[in-house]
Coordinates of C-alpha atoms in Angstrom, one line a residue:
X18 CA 0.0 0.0 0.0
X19 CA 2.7 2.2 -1.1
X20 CA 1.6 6.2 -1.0
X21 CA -2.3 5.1 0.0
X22 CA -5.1 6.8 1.3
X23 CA -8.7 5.7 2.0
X24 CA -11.5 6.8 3.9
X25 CA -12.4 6.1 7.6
X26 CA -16.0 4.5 7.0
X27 CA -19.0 6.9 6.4
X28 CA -20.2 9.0 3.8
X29 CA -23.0 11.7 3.2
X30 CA -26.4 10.7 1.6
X31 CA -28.2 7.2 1.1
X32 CA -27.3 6.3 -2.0
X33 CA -25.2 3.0 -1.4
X34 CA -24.1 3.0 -5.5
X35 CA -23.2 6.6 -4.9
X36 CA -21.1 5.8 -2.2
X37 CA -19.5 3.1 -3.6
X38 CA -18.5 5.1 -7.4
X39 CA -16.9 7.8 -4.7
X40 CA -15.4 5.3 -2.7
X41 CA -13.7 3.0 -5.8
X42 CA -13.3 6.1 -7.9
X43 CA -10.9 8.4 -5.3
X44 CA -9.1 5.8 -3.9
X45 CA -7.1 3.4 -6.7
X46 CA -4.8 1.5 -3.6
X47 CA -7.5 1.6 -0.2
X48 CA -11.1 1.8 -1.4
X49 CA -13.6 0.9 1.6
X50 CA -17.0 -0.5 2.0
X51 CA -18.8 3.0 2.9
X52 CA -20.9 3.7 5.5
X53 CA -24.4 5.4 5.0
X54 CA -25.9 6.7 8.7
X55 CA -28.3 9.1 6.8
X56 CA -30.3 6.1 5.8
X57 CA -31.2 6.3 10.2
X58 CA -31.0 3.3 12.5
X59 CA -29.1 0.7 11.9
X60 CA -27.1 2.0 9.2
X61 CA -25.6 4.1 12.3
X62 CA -22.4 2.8 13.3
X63 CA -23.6 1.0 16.3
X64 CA -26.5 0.0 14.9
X65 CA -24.7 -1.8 11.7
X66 CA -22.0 -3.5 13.9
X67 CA -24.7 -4.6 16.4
X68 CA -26.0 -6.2 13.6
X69 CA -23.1 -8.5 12.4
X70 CA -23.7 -10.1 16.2
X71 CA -24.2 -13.9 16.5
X72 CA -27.0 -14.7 18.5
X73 CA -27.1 -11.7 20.2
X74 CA -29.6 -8.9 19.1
X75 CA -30.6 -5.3 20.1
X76 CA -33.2 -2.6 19.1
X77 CA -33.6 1.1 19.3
X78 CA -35.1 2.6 22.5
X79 CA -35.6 6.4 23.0
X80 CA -32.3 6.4 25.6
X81 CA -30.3 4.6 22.5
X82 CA -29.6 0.8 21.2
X83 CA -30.3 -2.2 24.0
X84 CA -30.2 -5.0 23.7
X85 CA -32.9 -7.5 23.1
X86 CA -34.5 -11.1 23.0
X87 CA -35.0 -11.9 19.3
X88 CA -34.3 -9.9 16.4
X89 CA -36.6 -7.5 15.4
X90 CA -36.8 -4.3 12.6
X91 CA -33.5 -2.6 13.3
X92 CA -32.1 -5.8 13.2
X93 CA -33.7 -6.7 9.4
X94 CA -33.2 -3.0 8.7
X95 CA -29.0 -3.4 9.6
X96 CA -28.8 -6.4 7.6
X97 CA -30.8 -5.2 4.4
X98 CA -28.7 -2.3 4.2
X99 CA -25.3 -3.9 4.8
X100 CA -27.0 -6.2 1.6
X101 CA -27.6 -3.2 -0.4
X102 CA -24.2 -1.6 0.6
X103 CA -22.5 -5.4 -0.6
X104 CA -24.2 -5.0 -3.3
X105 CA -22.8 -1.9 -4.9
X106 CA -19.4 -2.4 -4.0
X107 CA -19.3 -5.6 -5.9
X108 CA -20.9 -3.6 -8.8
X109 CA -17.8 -1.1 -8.5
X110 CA -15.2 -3.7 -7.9
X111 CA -15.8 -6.0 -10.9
X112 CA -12.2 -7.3 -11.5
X113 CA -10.4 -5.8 -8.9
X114 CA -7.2 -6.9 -7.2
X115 CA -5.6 -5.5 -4.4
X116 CA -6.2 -3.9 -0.2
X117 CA -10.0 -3.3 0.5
X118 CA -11.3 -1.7 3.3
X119 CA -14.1 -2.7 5.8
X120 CA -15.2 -2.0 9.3
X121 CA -17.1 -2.0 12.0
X122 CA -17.1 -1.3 15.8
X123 CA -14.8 -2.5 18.3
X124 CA -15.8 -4.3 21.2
X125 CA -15.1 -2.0 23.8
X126 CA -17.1 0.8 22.2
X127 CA -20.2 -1.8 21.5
X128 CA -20.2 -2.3 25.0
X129 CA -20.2 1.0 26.0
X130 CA -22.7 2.3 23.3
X131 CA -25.4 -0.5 23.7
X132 CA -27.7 -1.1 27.2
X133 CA -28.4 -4.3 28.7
X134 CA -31.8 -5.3 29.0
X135 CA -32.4 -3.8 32.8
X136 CA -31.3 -0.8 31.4
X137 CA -27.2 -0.6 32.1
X138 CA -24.4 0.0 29.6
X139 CA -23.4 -3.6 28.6
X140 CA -19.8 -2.1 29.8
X141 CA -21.2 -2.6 33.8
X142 CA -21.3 -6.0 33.2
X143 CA -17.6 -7.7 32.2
X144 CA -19.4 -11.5 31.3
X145 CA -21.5 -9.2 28.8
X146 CA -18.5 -7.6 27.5
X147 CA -16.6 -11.0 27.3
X148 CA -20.0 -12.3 25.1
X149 CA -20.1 -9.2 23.1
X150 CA -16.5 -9.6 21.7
X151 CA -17.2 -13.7 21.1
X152 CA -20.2 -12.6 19.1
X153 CA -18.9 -10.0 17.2
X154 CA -15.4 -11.8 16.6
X155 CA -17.5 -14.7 15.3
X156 CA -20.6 -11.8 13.3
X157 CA -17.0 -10.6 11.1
X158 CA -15.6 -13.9 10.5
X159 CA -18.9 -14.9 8.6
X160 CA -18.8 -10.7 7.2
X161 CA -14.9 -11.3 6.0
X162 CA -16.4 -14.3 4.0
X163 CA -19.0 -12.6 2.0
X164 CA -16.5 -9.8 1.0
X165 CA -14.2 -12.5 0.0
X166 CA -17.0 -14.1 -1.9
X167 CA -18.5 -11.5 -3.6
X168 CA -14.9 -9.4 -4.2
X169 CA -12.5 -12.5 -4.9
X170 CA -9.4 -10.5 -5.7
X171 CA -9.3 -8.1 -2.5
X172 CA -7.1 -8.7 0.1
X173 CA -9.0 -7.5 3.1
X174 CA -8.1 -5.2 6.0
X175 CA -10.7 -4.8 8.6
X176 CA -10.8 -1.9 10.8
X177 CA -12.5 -1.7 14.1
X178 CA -13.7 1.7 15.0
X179 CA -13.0 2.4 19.6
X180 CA -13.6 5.9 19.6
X181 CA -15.2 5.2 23.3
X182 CA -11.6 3.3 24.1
X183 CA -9.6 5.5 25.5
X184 CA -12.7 6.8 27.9
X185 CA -13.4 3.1 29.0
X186 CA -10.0 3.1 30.0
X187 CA -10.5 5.9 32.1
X188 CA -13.6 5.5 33.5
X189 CA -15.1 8.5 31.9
X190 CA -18.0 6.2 30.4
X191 CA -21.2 7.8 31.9
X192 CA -23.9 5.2 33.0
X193 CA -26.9 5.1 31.4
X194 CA -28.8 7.7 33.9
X195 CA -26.1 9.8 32.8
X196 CA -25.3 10.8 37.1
X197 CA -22.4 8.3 36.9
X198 CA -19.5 7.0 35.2
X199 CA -18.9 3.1 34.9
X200 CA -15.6 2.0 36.4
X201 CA -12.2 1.7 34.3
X202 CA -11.5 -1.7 32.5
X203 CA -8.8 -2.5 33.5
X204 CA -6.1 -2.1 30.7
X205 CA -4.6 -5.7 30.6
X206 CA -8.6 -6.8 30.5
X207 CA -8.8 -4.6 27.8
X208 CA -6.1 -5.3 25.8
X209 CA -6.5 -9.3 26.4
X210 CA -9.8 -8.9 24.7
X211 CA -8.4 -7.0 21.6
X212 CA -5.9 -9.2 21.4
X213 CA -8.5 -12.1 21.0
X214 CA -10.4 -10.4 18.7
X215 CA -7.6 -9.6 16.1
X216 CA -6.0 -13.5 16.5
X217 CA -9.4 -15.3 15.7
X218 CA -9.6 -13.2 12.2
X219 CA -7.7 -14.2 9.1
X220 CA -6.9 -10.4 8.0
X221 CA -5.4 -7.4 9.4
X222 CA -6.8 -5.5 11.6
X223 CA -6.6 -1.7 12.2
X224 CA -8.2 0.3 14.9
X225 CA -9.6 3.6 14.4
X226 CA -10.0 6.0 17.1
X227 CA -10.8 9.8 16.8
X228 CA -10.1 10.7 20.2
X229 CA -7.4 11.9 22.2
X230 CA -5.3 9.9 24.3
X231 CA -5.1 7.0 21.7
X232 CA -3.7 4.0 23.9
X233 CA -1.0 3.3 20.8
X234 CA 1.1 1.1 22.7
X235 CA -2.2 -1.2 24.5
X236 CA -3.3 -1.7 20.3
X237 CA 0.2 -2.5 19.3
X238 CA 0.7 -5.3 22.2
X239 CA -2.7 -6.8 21.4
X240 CA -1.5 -7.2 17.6
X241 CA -2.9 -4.6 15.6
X242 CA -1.3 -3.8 12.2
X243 CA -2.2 -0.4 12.5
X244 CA -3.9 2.6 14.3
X245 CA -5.7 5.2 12.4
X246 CA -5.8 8.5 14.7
X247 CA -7.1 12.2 14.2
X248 CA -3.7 14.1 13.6
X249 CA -5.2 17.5 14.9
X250 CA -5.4 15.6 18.1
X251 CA -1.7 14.4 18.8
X252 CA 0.8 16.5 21.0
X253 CA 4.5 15.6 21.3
X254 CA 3.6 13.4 24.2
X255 CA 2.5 10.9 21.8
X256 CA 6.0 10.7 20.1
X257 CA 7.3 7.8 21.8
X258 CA 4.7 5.6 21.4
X259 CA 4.3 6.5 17.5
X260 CA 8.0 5.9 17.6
X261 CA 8.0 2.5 18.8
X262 CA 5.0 1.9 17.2
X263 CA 6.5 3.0 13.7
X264 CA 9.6 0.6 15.0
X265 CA 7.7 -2.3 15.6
X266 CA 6.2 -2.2 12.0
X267 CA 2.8 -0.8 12.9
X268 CA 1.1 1.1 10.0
X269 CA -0.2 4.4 10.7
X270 CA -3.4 5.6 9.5
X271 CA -2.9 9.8 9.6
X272 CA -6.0 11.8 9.5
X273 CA -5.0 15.2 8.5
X274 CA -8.3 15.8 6.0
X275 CA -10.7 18.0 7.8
X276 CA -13.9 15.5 7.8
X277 CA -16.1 19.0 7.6
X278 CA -16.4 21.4 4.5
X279 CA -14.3 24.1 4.4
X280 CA -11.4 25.1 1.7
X281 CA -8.7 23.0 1.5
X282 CA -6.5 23.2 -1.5
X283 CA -2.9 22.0 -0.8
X284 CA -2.4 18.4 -0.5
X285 CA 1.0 18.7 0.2
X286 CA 0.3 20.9 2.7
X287 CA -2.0 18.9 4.4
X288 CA 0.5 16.3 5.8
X289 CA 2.7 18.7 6.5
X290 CA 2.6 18.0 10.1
X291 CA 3.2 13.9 9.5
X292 CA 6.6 14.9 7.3
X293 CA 7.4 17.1 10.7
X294 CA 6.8 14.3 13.2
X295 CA 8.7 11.9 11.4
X296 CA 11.6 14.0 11.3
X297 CA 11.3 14.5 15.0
X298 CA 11.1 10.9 15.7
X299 CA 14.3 10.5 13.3
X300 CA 13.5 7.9 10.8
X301 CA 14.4 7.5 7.3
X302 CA 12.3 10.2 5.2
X303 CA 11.9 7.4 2.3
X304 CA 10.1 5.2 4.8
X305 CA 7.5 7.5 5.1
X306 CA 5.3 7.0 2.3
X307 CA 5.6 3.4 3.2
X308 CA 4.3 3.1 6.8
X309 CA 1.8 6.1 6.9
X310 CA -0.9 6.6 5.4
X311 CA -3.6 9.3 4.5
X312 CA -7.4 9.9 5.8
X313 CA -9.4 12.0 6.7
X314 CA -10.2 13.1 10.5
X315 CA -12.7 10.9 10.8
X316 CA -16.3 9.6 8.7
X317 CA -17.6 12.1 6.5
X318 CA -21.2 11.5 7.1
X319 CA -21.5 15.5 8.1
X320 CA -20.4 16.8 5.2
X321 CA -21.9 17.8 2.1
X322 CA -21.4 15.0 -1.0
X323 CA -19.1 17.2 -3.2
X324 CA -16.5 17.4 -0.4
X325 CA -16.7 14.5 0.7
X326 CA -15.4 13.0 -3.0
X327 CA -12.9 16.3 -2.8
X328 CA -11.1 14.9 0.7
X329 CA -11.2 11.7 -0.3
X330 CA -9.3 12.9 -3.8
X331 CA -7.0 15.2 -1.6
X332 CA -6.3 12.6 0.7
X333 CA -5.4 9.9 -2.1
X334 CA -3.3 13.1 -3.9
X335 CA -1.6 13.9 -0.1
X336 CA -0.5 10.2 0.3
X337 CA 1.3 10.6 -3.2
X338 CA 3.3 13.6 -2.1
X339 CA 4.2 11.4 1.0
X340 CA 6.2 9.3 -1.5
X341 CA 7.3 11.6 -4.1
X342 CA 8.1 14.6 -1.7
X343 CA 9.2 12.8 1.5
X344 CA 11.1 16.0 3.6

C-alpha cells in the first residue's frame, strides 16, 4: 500500500451505489465498504455493527440501542442495508485486485454504546462484555467471507472503529442515567480482549480512534497492524509511542483531512505536520510514504457529497506527495 489513502468509513447521503463510485473512484490502492448513517438506525455505526452479532440482538429505545431477545426491525433493517451496501461495492469492484477496506465497531465501544436489557451499559457487566467480543469476533468472520466471496481479488483489511476506548479506559464512560461514570477496565482486560479479537480473524486488523489519548502502545501489544488516529489531536507526548509503534512495524493511518467542509486546496500541505513528526522521531524520510498513510479526520457522514469526493481525492493526492516529496 505504497503512498495510500482511503477513507475512515461513512459518507453523506443514502445512496449506497453513490457511495460506492466515490469510494472505488478516489481511492485506486484503499477503497472501503462505505458507511451510509443518513439512511437512520441501523445504518448508524452502532447499529450496523450490532447487527453483524451472532445470536445476540438489540433494538432502538428512546435512551439509544439495548439489547434485546430476538431480532426485530433494526435488526432486518441493519442487515438489508449492509445487503444493499455489498451489493454496490461488488458492482464497482468488478475485477479488482488489491487492499479493500471494511469495518465495524470495536468491542469496547459496542459495549459501552449498547444497554443491557435492565437498562445498564453492557460495559457494567464484564461476562457481557466477554460475550459481546465472542459474538462480534464470530458476526465478522462470517462478514470477511462474504466480501471475499462477492470481491474475490481483494485482500481484506478490517478496521475496528474504539472511539469510546480511551474513555473506558478511564472510567469516563457515563452510566446510562447519565449521574455516573462506569468504572475503568482495566487495561490488561482490555487489551487481552483485543488481542483475541484480532488473532481469531484471518486479515489485518486496524483500529480507528478519533479521540485523544489513543492507547498506541495497548493496540500495538494486542497485535494490531495499524492505528488510524485524528492528527489534529496528537501533541508531542505521543512521540514515543508513535515511535516504537512506527519501529515495531505498525502502520499508521494519519488523519490530516478535515472531515467537515471548508477550503482546502494544498495536499502537500496537508500532511505537512506527518513529514514534521517523522523527522522528529528520526526515521528514514523514504520510509514514510511506506508506513503512513492518509485519511481523513474521521467519517464524512456530516459533510456535504461534493466534499466528501474532494477529501477523499485530496487525501489519495496527499498520500502521493508522501512518497514523491518525502522531507
Amino acid at each position: 500500500m505504497h503512498g495510500a489513502a482511503t477513507g475512515v468509513g461513512s459518507l453523506p447521503g443514502t445512496d449506497a451505489r453513490e457511495a460506492a463510485r466515490t469510494s472505488t473512484g478516489a481511492l485506486e490502492h484503499l477503497p472501503f465498504l462505505p458507511e451510509l448513517p443518513a439512511r437512520g438506525p441501523g445504518a448508524d455505526m452502532i447499529g450496523r455493527s450490532a447487527g453483524l452479532l451472532v445470536e445476540l440482538f438489540a433494538q432502538t429505545e428512546p435512551s439509544g440501542w439495548r439489547f434485546a431477545d430476538r431480532p426485530g426491525r433494526d435488526t432486518r433493517r441493519a442487515h438489508s442495508w449492509l445487503g444493499e451496501d455489498l451489493d454496490a461495492l461488488e458492482e464497482f469492484t468488478q475485477g479488482y485486485q488489491g487492499a479493500l477496506k471494511i469495518q465495524a465497531v470495536g468491542p469496547w465501544t459496542l459495549a459501552a454504546s449498547i444497554e443491557l436489557r435492565h437498562g445498564e451499559k453492557a460495559l457494567a457487566d464484564r461476562g457481557a462484555c466477554r460475550d459481546i467480543a465472542g459474538s462480534l469476533t464470530e458476526g465478522l468472520r462470517r462478514h470477511l467471507a462474504e466480501v471475499r466471496k462477492r470481491v474475490p481479488g481483494a485482500e481484506i483489511v478490517l478496521q475496528l472503529d474504539e472511539p469510546s476506548l480511551p474513555a473506558v479506559l478511564a472510567g469516563s464512560v457515563k452510566t446510562a442515567s447519565g449521574f455516573q461514570r462506569l468504572r475503568a477496565v482495566d487495561r490488561q482486560a482490555a487489551e487481552e480482549v483485543l488481542r483475541e479479537v484480532v488473532r481469531a480473524l484471518d486479515a489485518p486488523v486496524i483500529v480507528h480512534c478519533c479521540a485523544p489519548d489513543v492507547p498506541v502502545p495497548l493496540l500495538r501489544r494486542a497485535g494490531v497492524a495499524g492505528v488510524s488516529l485524528d492528527f489534529s489531536l496528537l501533541t508531542e507526548r505521543a512521540d514515543d509511542d508513535l515511535g516504537e509503534a512506527v519501529e515495531a512495524g505498525t502502520m499508521i493511518l494519519a488523519g490530516v483531512v478535515p472531515s467537515a467542509d471548508q477550503a482546502v486546496s494544498d495536499p502537500a500541505g496537508s500532511v505537512q505536520g506527518v513529514r514534521t513528526l517523522w523527522r522528529r522521531l528520526g526515521f528514514a524520510p523514504e520510509l514514510l510514504g511506506r508506513r503512513v498513510l492518509v485519511t481523513p479526520t474521521c467519517g464524512l457522514a456530516g459533510a456535504s457529497p461534493a466534499y466528501a469526493r474532494k477529501a477523499l481525492s485530496l487525501a489519495a493526492r496527499a498520500a502521493q506527495s508522501l512518497v514523491d516529496n518525502p522531507e
